[in-house]
Coordinates of C-alpha atoms in Angstrom, one line a residue:
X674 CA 0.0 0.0 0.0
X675 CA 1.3 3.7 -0.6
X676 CA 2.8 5.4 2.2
X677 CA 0.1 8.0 1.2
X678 CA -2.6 5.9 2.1
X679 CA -1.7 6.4 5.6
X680 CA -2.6 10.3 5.9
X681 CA -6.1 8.8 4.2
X682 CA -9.3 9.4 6.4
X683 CA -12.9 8.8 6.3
X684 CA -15.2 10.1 8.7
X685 CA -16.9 6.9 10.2
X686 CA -20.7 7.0 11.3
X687 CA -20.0 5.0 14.3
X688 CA -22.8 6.5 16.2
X689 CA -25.4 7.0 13.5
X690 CA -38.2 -19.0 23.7
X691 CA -37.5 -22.0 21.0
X692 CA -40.9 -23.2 20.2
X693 CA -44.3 -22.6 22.0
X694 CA -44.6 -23.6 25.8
X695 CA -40.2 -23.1 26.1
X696 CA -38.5 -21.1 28.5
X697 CA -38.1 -17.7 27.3
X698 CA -34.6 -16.9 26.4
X699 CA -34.4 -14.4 29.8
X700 CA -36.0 -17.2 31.7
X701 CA -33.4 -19.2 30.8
X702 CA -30.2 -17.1 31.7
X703 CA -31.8 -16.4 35.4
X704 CA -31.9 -20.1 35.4
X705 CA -29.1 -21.6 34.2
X706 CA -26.5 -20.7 37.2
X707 CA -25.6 -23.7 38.7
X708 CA -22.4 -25.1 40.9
X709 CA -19.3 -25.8 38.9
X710 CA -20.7 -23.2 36.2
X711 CA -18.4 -20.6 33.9
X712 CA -18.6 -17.6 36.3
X713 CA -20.0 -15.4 33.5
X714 CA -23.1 -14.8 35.8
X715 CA -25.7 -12.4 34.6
X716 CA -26.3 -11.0 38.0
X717 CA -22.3 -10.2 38.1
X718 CA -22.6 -8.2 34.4
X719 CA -25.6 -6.4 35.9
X720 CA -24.5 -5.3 38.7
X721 CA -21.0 -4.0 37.0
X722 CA -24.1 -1.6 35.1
X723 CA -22.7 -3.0 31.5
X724 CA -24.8 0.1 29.5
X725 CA -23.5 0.1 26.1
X726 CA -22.3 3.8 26.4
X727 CA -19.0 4.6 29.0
X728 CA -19.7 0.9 30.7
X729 CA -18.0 -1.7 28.9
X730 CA -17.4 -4.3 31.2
X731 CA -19.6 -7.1 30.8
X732 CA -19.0 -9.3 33.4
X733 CA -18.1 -8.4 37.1
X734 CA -15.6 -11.3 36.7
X735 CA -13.2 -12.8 34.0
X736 CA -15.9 -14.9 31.7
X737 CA -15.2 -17.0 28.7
X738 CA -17.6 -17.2 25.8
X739 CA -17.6 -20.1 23.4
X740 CA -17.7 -19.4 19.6
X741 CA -18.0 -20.9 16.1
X742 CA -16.7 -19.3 13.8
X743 CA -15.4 -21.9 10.8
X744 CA -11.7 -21.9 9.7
X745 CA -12.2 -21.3 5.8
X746 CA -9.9 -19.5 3.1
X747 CA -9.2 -16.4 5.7
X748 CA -8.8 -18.6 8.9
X749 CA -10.6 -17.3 12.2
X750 CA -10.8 -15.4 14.8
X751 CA -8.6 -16.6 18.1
X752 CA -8.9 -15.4 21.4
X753 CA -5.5 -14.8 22.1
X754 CA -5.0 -12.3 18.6
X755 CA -4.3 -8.7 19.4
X756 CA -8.1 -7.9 18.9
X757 CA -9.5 -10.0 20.7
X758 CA -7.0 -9.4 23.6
X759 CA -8.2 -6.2 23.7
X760 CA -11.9 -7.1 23.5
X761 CA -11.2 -9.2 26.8
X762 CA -9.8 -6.4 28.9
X763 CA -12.4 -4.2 28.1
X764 CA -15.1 -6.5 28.6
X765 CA -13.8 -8.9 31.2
X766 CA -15.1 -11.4 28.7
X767 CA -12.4 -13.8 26.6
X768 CA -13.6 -15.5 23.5
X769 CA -12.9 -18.7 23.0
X770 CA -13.0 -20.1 19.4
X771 CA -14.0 -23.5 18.9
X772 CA -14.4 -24.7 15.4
X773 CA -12.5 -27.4 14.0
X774 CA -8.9 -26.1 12.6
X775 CA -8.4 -28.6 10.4
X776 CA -11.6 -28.3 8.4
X777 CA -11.7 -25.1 6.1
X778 CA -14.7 -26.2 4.4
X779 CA -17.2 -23.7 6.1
X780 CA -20.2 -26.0 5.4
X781 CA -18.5 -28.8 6.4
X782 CA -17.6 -27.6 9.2
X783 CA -20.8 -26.1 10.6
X784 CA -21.7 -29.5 9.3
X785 CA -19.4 -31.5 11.7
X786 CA -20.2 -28.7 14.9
X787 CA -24.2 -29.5 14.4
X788 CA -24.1 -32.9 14.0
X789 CA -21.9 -33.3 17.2
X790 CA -24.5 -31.9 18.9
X791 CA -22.2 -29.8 21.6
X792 CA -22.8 -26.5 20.6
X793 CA -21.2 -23.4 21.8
X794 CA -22.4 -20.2 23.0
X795 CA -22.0 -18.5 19.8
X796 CA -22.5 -20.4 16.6
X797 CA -21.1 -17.6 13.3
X798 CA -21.5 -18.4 10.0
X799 CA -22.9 -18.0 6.7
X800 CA -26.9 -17.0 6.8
X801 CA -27.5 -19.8 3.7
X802 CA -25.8 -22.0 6.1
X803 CA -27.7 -20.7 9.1
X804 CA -31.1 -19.6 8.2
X805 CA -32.7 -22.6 7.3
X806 CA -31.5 -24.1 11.0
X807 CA -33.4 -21.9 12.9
X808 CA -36.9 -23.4 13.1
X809 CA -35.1 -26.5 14.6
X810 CA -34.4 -24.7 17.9
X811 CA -30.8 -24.3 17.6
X812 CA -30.5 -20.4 18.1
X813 CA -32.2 -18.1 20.9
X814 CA -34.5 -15.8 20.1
X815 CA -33.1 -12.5 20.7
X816 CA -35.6 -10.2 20.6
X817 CA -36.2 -9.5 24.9
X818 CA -32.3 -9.8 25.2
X819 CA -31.9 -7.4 22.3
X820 CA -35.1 -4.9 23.9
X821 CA -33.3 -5.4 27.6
X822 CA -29.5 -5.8 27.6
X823 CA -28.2 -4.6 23.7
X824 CA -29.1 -1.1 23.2
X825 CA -26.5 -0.7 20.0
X826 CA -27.6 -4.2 18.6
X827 CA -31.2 -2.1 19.4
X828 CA -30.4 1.4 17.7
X829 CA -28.4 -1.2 14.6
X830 CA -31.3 -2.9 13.8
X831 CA -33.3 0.4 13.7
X832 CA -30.8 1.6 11.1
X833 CA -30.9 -1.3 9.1
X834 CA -34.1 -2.9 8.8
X835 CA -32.3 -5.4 6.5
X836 CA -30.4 -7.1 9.0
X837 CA -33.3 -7.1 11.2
X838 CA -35.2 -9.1 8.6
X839 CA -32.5 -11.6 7.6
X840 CA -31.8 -12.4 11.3
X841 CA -35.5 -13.2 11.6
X842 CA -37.0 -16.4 11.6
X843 CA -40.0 -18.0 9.9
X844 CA -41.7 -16.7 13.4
X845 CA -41.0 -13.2 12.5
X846 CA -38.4 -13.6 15.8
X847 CA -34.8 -12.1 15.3
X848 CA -32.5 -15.3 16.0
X849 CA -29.1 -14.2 14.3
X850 CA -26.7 -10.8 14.1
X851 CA -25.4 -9.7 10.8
X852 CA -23.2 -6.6 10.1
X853 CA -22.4 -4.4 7.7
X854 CA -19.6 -3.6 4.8
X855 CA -19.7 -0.1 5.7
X856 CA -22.7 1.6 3.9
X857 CA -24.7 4.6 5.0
X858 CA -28.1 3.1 6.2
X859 CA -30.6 2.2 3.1
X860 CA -27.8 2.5 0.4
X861 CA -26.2 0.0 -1.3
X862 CA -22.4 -1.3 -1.5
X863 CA -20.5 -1.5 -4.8
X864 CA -18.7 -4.4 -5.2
X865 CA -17.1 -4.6 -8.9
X866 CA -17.3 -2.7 -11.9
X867 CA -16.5 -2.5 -15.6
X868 CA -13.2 -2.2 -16.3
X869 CA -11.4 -1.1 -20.0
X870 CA -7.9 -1.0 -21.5
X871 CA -7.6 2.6 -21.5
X872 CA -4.4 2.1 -23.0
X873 CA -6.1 0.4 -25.7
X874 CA -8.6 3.4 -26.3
X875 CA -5.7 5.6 -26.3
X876 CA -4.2 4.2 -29.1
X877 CA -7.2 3.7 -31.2
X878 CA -8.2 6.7 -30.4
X879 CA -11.7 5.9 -28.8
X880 CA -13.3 7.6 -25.8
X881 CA -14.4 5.5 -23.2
X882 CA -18.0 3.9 -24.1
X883 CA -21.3 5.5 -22.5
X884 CA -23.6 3.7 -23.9
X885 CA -24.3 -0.2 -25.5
X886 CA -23.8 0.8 -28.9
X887 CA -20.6 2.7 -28.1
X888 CA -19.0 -0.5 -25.8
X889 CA -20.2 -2.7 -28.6
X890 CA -18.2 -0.3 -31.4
X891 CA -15.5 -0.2 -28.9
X892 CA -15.1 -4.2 -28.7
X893 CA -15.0 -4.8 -31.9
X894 CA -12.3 -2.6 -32.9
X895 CA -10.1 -3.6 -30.0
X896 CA -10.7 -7.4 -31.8
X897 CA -10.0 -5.5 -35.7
X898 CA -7.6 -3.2 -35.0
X899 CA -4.8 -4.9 -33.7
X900 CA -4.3 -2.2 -30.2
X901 CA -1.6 -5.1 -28.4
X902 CA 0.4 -4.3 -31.9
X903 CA 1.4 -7.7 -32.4
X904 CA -0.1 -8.0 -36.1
X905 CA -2.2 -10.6 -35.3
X906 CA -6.1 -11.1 -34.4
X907 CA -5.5 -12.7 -30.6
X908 CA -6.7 -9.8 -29.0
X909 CA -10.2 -10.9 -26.7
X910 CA -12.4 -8.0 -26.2
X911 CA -14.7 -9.3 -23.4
X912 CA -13.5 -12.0 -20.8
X913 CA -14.6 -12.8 -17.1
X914 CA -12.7 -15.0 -14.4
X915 CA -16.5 -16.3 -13.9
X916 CA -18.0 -18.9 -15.8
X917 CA -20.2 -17.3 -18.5
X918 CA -21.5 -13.9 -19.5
X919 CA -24.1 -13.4 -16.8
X920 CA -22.7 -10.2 -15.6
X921 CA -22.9 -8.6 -19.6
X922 CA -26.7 -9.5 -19.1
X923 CA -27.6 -5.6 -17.6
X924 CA -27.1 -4.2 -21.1
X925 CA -30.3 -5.7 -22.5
X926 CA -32.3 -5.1 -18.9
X927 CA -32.1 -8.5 -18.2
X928 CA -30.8 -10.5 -15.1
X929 CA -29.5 -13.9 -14.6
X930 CA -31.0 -15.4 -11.5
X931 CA -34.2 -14.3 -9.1
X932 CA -34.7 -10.8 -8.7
X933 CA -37.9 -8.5 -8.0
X934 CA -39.6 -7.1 -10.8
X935 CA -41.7 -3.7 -11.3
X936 CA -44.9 -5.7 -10.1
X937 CA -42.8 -6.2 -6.3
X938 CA -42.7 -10.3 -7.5
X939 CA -40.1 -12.7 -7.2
X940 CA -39.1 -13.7 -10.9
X941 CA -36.6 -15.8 -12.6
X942 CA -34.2 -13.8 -15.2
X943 CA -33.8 -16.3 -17.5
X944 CA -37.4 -17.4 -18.0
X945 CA -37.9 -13.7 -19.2
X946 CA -37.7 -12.4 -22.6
X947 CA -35.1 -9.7 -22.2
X948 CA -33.1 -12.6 -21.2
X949 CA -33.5 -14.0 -24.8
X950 CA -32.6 -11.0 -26.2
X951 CA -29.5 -10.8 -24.9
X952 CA -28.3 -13.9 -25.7
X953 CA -29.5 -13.5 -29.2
X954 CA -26.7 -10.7 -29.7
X955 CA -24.5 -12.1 -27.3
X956 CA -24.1 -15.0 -29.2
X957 CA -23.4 -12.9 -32.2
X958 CA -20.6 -11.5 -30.1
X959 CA -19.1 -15.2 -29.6
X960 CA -19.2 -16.1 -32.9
X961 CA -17.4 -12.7 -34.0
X962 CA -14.6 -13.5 -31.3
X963 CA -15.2 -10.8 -29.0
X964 CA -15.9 -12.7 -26.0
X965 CA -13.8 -14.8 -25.0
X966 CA -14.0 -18.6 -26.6
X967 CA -13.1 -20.2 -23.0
X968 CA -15.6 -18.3 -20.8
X969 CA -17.0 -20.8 -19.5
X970 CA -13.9 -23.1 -18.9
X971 CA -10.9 -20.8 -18.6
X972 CA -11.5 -20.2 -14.9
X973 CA -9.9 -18.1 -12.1
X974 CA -6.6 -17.2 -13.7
X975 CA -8.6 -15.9 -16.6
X976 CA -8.0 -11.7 -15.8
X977 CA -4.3 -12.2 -14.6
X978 CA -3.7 -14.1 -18.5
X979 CA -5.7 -12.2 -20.6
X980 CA -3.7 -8.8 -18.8
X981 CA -0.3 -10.4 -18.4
X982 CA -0.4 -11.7 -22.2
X983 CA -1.7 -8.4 -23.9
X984 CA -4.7 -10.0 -24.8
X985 CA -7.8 -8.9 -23.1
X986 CA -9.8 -5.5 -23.4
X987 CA -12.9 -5.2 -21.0
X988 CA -14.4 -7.5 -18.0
X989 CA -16.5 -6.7 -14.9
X990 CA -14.9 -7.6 -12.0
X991 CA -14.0 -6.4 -8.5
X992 CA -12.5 -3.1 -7.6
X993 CA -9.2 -4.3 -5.4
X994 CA -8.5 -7.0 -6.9
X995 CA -8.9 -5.9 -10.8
X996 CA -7.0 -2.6 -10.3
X997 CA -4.3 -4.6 -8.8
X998 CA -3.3 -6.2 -12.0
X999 CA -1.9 -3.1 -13.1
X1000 CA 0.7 -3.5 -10.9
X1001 CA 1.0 -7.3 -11.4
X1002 CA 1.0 -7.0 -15.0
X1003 CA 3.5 -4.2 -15.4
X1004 CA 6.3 -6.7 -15.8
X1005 CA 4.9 -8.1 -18.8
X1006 CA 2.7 -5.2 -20.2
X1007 CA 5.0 -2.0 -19.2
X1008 CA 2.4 0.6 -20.5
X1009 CA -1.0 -1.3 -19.1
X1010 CA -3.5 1.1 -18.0
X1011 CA -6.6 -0.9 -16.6
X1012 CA -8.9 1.5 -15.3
X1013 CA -12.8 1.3 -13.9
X1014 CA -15.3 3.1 -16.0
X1015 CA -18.9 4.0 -15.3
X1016 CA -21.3 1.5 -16.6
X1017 CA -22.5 1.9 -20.3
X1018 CA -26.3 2.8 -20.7
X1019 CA -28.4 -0.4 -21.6
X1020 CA -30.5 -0.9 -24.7
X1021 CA -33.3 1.5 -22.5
X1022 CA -30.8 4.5 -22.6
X1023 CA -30.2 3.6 -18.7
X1024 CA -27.4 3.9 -17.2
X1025 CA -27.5 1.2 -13.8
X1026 CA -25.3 -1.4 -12.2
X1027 CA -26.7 -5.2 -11.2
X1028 CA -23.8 -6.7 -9.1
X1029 CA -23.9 -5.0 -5.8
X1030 CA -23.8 -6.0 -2.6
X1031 CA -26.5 -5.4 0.2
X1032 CA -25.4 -2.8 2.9
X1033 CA -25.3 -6.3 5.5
X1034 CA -22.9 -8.7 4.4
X1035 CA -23.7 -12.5 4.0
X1036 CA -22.3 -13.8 7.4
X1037 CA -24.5 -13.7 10.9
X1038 CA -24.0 -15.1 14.6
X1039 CA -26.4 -16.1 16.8
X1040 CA -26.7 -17.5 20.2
X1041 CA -27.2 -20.9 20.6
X1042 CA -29.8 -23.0 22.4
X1043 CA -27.4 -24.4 24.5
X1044 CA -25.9 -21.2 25.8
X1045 CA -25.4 -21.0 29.8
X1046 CA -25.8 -17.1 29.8
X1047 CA -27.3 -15.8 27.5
X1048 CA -27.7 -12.3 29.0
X1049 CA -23.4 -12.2 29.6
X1050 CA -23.2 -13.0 26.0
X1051 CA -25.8 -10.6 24.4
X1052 CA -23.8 -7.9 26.5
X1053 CA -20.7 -9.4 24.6
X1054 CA -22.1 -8.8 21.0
X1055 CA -23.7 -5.8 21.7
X1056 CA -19.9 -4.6 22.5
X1057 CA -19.0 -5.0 19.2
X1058 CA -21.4 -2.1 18.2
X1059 CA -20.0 0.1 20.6
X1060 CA -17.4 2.9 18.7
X1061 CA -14.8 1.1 20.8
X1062 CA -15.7 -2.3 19.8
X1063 CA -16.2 -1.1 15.9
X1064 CA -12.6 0.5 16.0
X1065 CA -11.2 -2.5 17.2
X1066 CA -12.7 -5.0 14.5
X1067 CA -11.9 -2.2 11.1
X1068 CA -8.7 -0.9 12.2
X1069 CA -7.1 -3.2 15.0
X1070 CA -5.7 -1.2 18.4
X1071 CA -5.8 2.7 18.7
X1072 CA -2.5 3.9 19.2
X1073 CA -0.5 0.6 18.0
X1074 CA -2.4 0.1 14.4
X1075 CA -4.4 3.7 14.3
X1076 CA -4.2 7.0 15.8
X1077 CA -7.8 9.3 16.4
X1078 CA -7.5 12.6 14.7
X1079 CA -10.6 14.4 15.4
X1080 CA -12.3 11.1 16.1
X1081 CA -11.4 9.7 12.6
X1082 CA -8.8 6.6 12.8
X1083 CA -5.6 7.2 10.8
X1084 CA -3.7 4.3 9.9
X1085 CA -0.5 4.1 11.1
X1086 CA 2.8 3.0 8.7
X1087 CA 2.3 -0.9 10.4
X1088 CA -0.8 -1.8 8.9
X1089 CA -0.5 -0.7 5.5
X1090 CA 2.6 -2.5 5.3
X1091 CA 2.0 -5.7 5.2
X1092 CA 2.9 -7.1 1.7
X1093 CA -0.3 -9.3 1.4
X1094 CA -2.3 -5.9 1.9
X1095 CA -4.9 -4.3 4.7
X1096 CA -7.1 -7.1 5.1
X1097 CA -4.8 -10.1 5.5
X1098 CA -2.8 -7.7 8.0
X1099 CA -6.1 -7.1 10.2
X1100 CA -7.0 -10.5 9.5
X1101 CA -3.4 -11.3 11.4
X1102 CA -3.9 -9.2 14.7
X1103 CA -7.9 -10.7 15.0
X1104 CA -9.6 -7.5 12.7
X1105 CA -11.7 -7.7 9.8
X1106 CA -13.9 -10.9 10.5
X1107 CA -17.5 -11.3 9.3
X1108 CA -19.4 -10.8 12.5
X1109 CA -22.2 -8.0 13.6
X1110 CA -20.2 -4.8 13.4
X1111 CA -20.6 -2.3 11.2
X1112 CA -17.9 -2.4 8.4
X1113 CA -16.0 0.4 7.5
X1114 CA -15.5 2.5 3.8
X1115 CA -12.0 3.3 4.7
X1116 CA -11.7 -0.3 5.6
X1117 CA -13.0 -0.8 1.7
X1118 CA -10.5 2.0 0.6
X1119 CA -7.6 0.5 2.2
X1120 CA -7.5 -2.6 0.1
X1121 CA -7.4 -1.0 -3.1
X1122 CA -4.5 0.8 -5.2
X1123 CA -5.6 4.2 -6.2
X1124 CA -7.0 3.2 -9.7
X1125 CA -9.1 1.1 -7.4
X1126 CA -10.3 3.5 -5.2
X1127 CA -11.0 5.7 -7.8
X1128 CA -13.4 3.0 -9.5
X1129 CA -14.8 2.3 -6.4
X1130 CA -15.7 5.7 -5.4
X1131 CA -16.8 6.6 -8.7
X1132 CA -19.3 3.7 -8.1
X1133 CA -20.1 4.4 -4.5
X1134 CA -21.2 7.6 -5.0
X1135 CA -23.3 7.1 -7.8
X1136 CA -27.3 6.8 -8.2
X1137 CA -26.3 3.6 -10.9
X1138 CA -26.4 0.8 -7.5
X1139 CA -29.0 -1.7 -8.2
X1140 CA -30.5 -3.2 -4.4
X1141 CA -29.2 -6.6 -4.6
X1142 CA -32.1 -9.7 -4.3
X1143 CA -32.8 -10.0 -0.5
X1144 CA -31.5 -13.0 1.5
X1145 CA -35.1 -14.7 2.4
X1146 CA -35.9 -16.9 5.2
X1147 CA -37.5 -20.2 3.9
X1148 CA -39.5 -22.3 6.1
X1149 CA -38.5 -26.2 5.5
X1150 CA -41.4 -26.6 3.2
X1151 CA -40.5 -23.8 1.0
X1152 CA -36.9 -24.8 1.4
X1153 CA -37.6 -28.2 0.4
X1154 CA -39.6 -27.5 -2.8
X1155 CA -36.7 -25.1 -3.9
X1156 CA -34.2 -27.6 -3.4
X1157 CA -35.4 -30.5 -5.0
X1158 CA -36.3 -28.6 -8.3
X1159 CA -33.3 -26.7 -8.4
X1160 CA -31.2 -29.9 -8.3
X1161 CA -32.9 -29.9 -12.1
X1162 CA -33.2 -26.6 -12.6
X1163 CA -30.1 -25.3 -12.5
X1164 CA -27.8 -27.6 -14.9
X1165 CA -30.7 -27.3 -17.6
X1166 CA -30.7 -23.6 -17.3
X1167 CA -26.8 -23.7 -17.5
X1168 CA -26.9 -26.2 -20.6
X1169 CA -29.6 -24.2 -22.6
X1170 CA -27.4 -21.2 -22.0
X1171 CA -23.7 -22.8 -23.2
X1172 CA -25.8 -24.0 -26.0
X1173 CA -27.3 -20.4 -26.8
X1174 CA -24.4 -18.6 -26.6
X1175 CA -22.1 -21.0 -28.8
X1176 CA -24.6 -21.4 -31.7
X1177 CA -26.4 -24.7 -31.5
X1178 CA -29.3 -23.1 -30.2
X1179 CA -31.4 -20.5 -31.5
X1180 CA -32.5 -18.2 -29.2
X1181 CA -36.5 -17.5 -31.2
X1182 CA -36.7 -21.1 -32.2
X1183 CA -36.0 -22.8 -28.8
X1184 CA -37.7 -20.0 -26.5
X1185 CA -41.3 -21.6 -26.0
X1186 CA -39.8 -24.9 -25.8
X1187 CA -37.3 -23.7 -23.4
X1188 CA -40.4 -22.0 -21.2
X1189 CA -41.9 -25.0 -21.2
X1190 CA -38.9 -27.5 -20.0
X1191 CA -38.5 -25.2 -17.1
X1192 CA -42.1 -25.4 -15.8
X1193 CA -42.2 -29.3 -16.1
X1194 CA -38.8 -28.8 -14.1
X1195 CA -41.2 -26.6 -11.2
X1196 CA -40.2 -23.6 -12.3
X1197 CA -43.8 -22.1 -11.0
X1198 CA -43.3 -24.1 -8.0
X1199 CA -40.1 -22.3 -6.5
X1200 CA -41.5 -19.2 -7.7
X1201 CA -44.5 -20.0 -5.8
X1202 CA -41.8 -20.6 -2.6
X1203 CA -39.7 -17.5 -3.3
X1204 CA -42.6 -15.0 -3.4
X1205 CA -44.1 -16.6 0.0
X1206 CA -40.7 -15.8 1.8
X1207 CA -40.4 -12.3 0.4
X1208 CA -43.8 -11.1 1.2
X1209 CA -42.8 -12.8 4.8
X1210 CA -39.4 -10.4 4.0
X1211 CA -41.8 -7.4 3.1
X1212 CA -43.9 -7.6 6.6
X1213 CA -40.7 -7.7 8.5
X1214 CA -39.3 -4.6 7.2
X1215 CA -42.5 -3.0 8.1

């Protein structure tokens, strides 16, 4: 990161029972003390007066809470990090992390942890891979603990009706915690953009494309005009890391998976017509070489390739990680210039970007059924939406990792050091991890290069963000239905689409019949499921 990165600052809105006939969650933590019992009694964390505000200690005594929180690609939170050090002596509470090391499978491991049965205080994890446990008791309702002890989980939830309805329940009860990535309440994240050889336009002389029929003119001269200067046609115009052209799909208003339509439904993008439009031209565009001929095959390694070789022109892809390339690629390609652009205006003359993400991000803890306290540990997460306890999980310790210049953190020199960049660095002192707090935009910021942060700026403050399709709570019935129809679904959506795109389909000809394979497949069915949950979705933002 450049050492200019460290004078950067952002001013941080820190501020702005199981089933019927159960003991009630509160019941249950007056309850549970018993002899021989973790002494993180609830009547020692009331009478220390734990308020959320200039009382942080949460229990009278040193407590330990239990957590899972799975081991995947970024590892996990420990309770003897930096961090979480820090967590402990201003709490009194220590976390204790107790997922499986050696599985880094996330599903598998929350897998293995429900199936042992022995489940902690604090069970973290994806909400896909939470949600649909919920209406088997394993989480607590939270609701009176959240009313009672959590008076920043409280005011959070006020701000962001969205994470109040994706930690709900089919019982309308909140069970689970998500946070955020840093967005102002209501608006939505970017999370990738287009991107374009500007050095390319440079030397064809082409402005950067506004609308369809411009980035269409500007593809196909990147593919006829030879800009790499080789003398030969190997220049690809359009490629993705991801497996198809989904993302392309925007251009010709149409989407690629369920979204809500102008009538407040739940519809499937590719049973729409727009959807066959777009592939009618796209697959002009993949006969005519313009997108890439591998797209579906070439894989992860396809941006760092087509950019090291010369060879690519355009994708959409993610701010940090795409501007980085400049830099990666420079060896190879001394004049690359791979810059974000704003998104070109569809075939309506609007000018709007699909691929965001929601203002929560897609991760959620909860307290378990089995917890011993539940009061000491609703205290505990309500900590971490505390300016102290926010601080510590975006920017690490004040005064080691930050400094506080008119209550804005500046980074110091040590964390934007690290040669594997800001998050793995926060990742390494217990920072960063997908648990309720509110994220951070300087936190976002400070994993990009500047062409980066330009793009993602450019993006951020822009009316173009399309909301992202909610993450719904199924009950096991609707769960069910969608499951065994989309183990159909899916690979005949995926075939007709290779097919489409690569010529042995025609997009007219096969349309009706294509309709029609999808509702023998229950196409109506999971729409019928998906439509319940949202309007369940709907009544809980109200």
């Amino acid at each position: 990161m450049k050492k200019k990165y460290a004078a950067m600052m952002l001013s941080i809105a820190i501020a702005p029972s199981l089933l019927a006939g159960c003991q009630s969650s509160e019941e249950k933590a007056e309850s549970s003390a018993s002899p021989g019992a973790s002494p993180t009694a609830s009547a020692a964390a009331s009478a220390q007066g734990y308020n959320g505000k200039d009382n942080l200690k949460v229990s009278g005594t040193p407590a330990t809470v239990t957590l899972f929180y799975p081991f995947g690609a970024n590892g996990a939170p420990k309770g003897d990090l930096p961090v979480w050090q820090e967590v402990a002596k201003i709490t009194n509470v220590t976390m204790k992390n107790v997922a499986n090391e050696s599985i880094t499978d996330e599903k598998q491991s929350f897998n293995t942890m429900m199936s042992s049965g022995d489940l902690p205080d604090i069970i973290q994890g994806l909400r896909t891979n939470i949600n649909p446990v919920i209406s088997q008791g394993v989480f607590l309702p939270l609701d009176d603990l959240i009313d009672k002890h959590a008076p920043n989980i409280k005011k959070f939830l006020a701000d962001y009706p969205e994470a109040k309805s994706a930690g709900a329940g089919p019982d309308g009860k909140i069970y689970t915690i998500t946070g955020t990535l840093g967005a102002a309440p209501g608006k939505v994240m970017p999370s990738m953009g287009f991107f374009i050889r500007q050095d390319w336009l440079d030397k064809l002389g082409l402005k950067a494309p506004t609308t369809l029929e411009e980035y269409k003119k500007v593809l196909y001269a990147f593919r006829q005009q030879d800009p790499n200067g080789n003398k030969k046609q190997d220049e690809i115009p359009y490629f993705n890391r991801s497996k198809g052209i989904y993302q392309l799909f925007q251009l010709w208003d149409a989407r690629d998976n369920w979204y809500i339509g102008e009538d407040d439904k739940v519809h499937q993008g590719k049973a729409e017509p727009q959807y066959r439009d777009a592939m009618k031209e796209l697959s002009q565009w993949y006969k005519d070489g313009i997108i890439d001929p591998e797209i579906f095959t070439r894989g992860s390694q396809a941006r760092q390739f087509m950019l090291g070789n010369n060879l690519g022109g355009t994708t959409i892809d993610w701010f940090a990680s795409t501007s980085a390339v400049n830099d990666t690629a420079k060896a190879q390609v001394p004049d690359i210039n791979f810059v974000s652009i704003a998104p070109p205006a569809d075939i309506k003359g609007k000018v709007k970007f699909n691929h965001t993400m929601e203002p929560i991000h897609t991760y959620a803890w909860g307290i378990s059924s089995k917890a011993k306290d539940p009061v000491t540990v609703i205290k505990f997460m309500d900590f971490f939406f505390t300016p102290a306890g926010e601080r510590l999980m975006n920017f690490g310790i004040e005064g080691t990792h930050y400094d506080l210049v008119n209550n804005e953190p500046v980074m110091r020199p040590v964390a934007l050091s690290n040669p594997a960049g800001f998050p793995n660095f926060l990742r390494s002192i217990g920072g960063g991890y997908e648990i309720g707090v509110r994220g951070s935009l300087l936190g976002q910021l400070l994993t990009m290069n500047e062409i980066g942060q330009k793009g993602f700026t450019l993006y951020e403050k822009s009316d173009w963000l399309v909301k992202p399709f909610p993450v719904l709570s199924f009950t096991a019935d609707e769960k069910k239905t969608i499951d065994s129809a989309m183990v159909n679904l899916t690979p005949a959506m995926d075939e007709y689409e290779q097919k489409l795109l690569m010529g042995s389909l025609n997009a007219d000809a096969s349309w009706d019949k294509h309709i029609e394979e999808m509702q023998k497949l229950n196409l109506q069915k999971v729409l019928d499921a998906y439509n319940s949950a949202y309007a369940r979705y709907k009544s809980e933002l109200k």
